[in-house]
Short mmCIF file of C-alpha atoms in Angstrom, two decimals:
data_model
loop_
_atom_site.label_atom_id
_atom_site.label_comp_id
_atom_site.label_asym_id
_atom_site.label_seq_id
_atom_site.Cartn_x
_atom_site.Cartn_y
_atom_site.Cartn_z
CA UNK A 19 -6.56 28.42 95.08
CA UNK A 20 -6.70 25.71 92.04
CA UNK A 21 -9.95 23.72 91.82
CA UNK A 22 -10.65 20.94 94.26
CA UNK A 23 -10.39 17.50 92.15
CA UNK A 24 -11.62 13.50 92.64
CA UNK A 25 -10.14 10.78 91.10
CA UNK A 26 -11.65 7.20 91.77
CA UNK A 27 -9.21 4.53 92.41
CA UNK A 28 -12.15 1.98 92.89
CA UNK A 29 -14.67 0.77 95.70
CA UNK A 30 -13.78 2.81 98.44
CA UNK A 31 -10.66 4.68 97.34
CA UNK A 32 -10.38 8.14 95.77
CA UNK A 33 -7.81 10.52 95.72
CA UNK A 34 -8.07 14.56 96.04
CA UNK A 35 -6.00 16.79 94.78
CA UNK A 36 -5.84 20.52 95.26
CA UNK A 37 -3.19 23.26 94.79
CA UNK A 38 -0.82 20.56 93.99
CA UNK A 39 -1.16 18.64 97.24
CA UNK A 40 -2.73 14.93 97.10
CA UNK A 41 -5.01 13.14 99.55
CA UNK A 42 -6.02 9.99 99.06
CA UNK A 43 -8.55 8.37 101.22
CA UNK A 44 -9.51 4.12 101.96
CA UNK A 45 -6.84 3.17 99.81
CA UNK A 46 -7.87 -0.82 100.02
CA UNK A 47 -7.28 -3.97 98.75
CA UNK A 48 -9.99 -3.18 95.94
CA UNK A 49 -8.46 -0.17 95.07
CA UNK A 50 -5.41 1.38 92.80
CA UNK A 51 -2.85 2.00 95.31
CA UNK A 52 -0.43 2.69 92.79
CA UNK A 53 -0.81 6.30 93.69
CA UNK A 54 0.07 6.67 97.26
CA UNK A 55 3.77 7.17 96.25
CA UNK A 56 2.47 10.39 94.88
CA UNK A 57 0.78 10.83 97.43
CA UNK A 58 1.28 13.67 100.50
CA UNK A 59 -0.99 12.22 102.73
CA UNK A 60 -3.71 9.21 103.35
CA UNK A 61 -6.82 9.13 105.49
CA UNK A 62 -8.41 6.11 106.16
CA UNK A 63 -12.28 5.53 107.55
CA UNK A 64 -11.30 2.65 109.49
CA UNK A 65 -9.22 -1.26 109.51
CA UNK A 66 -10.85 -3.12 107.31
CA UNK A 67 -9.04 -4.64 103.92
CA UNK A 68 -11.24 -2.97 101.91
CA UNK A 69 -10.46 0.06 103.02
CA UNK A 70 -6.87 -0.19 104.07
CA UNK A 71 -4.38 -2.49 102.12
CA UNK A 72 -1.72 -2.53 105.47
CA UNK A 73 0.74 -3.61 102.99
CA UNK A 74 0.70 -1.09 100.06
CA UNK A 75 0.29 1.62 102.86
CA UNK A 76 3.32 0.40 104.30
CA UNK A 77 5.14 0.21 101.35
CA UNK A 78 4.50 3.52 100.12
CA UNK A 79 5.40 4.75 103.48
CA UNK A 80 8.89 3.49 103.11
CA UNK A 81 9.19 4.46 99.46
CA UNK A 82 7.80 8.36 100.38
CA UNK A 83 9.46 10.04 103.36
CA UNK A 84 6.53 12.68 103.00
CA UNK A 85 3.70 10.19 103.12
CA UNK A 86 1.76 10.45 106.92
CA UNK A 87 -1.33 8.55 107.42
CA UNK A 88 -4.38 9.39 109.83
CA UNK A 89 -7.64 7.39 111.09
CA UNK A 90 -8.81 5.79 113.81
CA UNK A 91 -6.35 4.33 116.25
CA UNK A 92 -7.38 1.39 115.66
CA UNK A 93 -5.64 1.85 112.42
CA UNK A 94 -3.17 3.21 114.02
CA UNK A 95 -1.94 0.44 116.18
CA UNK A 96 -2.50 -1.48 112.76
CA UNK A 97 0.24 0.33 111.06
CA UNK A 98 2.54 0.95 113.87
CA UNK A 99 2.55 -3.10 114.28
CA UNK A 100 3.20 -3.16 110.60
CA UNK A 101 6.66 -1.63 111.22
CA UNK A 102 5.34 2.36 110.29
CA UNK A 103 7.21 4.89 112.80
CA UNK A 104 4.47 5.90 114.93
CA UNK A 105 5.58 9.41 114.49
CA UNK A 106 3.88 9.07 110.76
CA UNK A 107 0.57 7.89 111.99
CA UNK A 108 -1.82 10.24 113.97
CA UNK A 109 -4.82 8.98 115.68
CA UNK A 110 -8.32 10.91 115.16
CA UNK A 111 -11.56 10.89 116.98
CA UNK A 112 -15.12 11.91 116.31
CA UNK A 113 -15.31 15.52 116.51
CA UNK A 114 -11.60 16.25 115.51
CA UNK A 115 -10.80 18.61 113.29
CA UNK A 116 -7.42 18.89 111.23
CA UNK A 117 -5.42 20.19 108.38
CA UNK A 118 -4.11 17.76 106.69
CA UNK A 119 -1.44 19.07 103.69
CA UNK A 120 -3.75 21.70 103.37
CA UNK A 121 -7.61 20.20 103.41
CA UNK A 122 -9.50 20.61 106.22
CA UNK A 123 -10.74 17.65 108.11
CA UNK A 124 -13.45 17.10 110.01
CA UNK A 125 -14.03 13.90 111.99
CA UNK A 126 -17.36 12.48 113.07
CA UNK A 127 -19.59 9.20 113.75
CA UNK A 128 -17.60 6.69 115.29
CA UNK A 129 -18.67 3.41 114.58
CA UNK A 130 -19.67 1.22 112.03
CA UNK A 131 -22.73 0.06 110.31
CA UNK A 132 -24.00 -3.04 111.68
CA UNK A 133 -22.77 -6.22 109.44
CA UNK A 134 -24.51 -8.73 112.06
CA UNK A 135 -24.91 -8.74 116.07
CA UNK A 136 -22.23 -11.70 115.75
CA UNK A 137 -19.73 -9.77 114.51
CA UNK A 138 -17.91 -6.78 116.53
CA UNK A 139 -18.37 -2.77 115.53
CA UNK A 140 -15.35 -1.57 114.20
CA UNK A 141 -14.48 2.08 114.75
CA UNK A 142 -15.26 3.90 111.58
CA UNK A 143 -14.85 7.81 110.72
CA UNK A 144 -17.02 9.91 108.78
CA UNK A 145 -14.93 12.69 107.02
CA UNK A 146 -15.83 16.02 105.59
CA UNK A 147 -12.79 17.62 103.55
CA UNK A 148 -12.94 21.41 102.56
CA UNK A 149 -16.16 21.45 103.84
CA UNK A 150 -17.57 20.28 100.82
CA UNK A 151 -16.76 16.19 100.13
CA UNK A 152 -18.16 13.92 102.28
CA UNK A 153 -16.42 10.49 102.79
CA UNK A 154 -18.65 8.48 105.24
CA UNK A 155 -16.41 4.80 105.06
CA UNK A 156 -18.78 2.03 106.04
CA UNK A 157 -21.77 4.28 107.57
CA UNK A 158 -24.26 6.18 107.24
CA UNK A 159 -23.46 8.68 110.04
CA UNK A 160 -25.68 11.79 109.67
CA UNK A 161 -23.93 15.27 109.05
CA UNK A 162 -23.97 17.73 111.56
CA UNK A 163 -26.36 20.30 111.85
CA UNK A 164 -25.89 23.14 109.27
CA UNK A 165 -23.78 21.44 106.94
CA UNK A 166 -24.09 21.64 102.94
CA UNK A 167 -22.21 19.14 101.63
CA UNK A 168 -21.11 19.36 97.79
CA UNK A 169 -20.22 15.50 97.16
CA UNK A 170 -21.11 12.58 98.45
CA UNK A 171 -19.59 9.40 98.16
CA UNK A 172 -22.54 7.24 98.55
CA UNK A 173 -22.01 3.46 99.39
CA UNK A 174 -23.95 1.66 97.19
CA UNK A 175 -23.35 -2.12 97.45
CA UNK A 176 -21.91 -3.85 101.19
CA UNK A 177 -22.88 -6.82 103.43
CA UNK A 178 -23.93 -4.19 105.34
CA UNK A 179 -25.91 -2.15 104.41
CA UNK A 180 -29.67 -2.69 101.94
CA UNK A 181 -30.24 -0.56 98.95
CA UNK A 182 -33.03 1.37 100.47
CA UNK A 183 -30.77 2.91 103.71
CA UNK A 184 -28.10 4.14 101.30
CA UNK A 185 -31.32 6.35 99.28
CA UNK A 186 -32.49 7.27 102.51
CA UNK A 187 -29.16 8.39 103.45
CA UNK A 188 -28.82 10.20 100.20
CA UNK A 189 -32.33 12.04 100.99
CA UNK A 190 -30.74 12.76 104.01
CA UNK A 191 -28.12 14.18 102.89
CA UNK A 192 -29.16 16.04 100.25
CA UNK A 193 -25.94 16.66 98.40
CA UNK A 194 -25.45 18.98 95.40
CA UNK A 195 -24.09 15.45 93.63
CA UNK A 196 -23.66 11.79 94.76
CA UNK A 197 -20.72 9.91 93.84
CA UNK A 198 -21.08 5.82 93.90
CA UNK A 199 -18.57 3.95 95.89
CA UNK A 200 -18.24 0.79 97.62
CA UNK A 201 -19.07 -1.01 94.48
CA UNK A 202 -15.80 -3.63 94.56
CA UNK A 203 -18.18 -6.61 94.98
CA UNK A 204 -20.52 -5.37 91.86
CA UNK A 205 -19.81 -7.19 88.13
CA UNK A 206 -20.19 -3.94 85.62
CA UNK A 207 -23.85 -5.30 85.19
CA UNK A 208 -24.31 -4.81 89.13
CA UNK A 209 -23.17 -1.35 88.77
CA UNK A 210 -25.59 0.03 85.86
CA UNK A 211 -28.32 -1.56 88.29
CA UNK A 212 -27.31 0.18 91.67
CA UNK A 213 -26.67 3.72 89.23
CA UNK A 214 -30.26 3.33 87.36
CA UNK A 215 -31.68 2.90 90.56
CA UNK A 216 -30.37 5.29 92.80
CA UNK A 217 -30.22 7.76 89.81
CA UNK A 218 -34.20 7.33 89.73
CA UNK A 219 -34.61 7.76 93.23
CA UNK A 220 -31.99 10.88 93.92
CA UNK A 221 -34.26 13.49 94.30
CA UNK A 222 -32.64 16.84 94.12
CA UNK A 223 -29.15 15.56 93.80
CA UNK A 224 -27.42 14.86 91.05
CA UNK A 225 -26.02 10.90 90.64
CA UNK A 226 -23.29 10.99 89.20
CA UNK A 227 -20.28 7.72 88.49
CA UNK A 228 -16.77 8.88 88.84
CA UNK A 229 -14.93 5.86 85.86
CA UNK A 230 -11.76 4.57 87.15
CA UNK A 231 -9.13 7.02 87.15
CA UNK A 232 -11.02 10.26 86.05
CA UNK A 233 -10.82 13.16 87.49
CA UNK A 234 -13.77 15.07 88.36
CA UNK A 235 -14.00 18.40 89.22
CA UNK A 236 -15.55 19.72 92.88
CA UNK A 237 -17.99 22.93 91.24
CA UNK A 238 -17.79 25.96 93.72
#
């Protein structure tokens, strides 16, 4: 088995590659999305724009017979009402586990972070692929017990969310390395902040920033 890989595509979206196969997850408006007509397979967290560009999903759909998407069903119905056949969507629900062109999925959390009591909860996922990269969309849903996660991609900057939960979540945690994410809104002088900060404050884990369309290798 070839080494697990990350490659950021920006804010939210990365892709994974292993053994030839490609995964790439939140591919949103903020994002390269250039690369989902390479792609095998897409997993998104949960509806919003950020997250999901419902257009360049589509599109690559229609370009790449291969291409299947999973998330929440709210997503779902998003897609489906965007003109993808529903056979090429597949809802999943906290606690749901799945191989998905060969990484292993695991589903949890359900909801997301609190923007303000005025606004609705959107469904949001928490995944953990391979059992070692841990994407948690807009949340910071705790792992399940007994799990030693490798990477995290940490959110660092969102409307919802204040620097201090996302180093408490880190502590949390406790990955071998954090990866910054959810950085669309930050200039590049926003971002050296948010890394010399949390970088100061990681504890035991390794911070690490993934540039734009790097790859970085998953360690075993």
């Amino acid at each position: 088995m070839s080494d697990l890989t990350i490659t950021s595509l920006g804010h939210s979206g990365v892709l994974l590659r292993r053994d030839e196969h490609v995964l790439v997850i939140d591919p949103g408006i903020f994002s390269d999305c250039s690369t989902l007509h390479d792609a095998d397979a897409i997993l998104i967290t949960h509806e919003h724009t950020d997250h999901v560009d419902p257009v360049a999903v589509v599109d690559a759909m229609r370009a790449n017979g291969r291409l299947q998407t999973w998330g929440p069903k709210a997503v779902v119905d998003q897609l489906t009402s965007a003109g993808v056949p529903a056979e090429r969507v597949h809802a999943l629900e906290s606690g749901d586990s799945a191989t998905i062109v060969g990484f292993s999925v695991r589903a949890f959390g359900g909801a997301h972070a609190l923007v303000h009591p005025a606004i609705p909860v959107a469904p949001n996922l928490a995944y953990l692929i391979d059992d070692a990269v841990l994407h948690p969309g807009d949340s910071f849903t705790p792992v399940p017990d007994g799990v030693a996660v490798k990477v995290l991609l940490l959110p660092v900057s969102a409307p919802w969310m204040a620097f201090r939960e996302a180093v408490d979540y880190l502590h949390a945690v406790a990955p071998g390395v954090a990866v910054p994410i959810h950085d669309g809104l930050l200039t590049d002088a926003g971002k050296t902040i948010a890394d010399r900060g949390m970088g100061a404050l990681a504890g035991s884990s390794q911070y690490r920033r993934i540039a734009l369309g790097e790859v970085y290798v998953v360690a075993d």
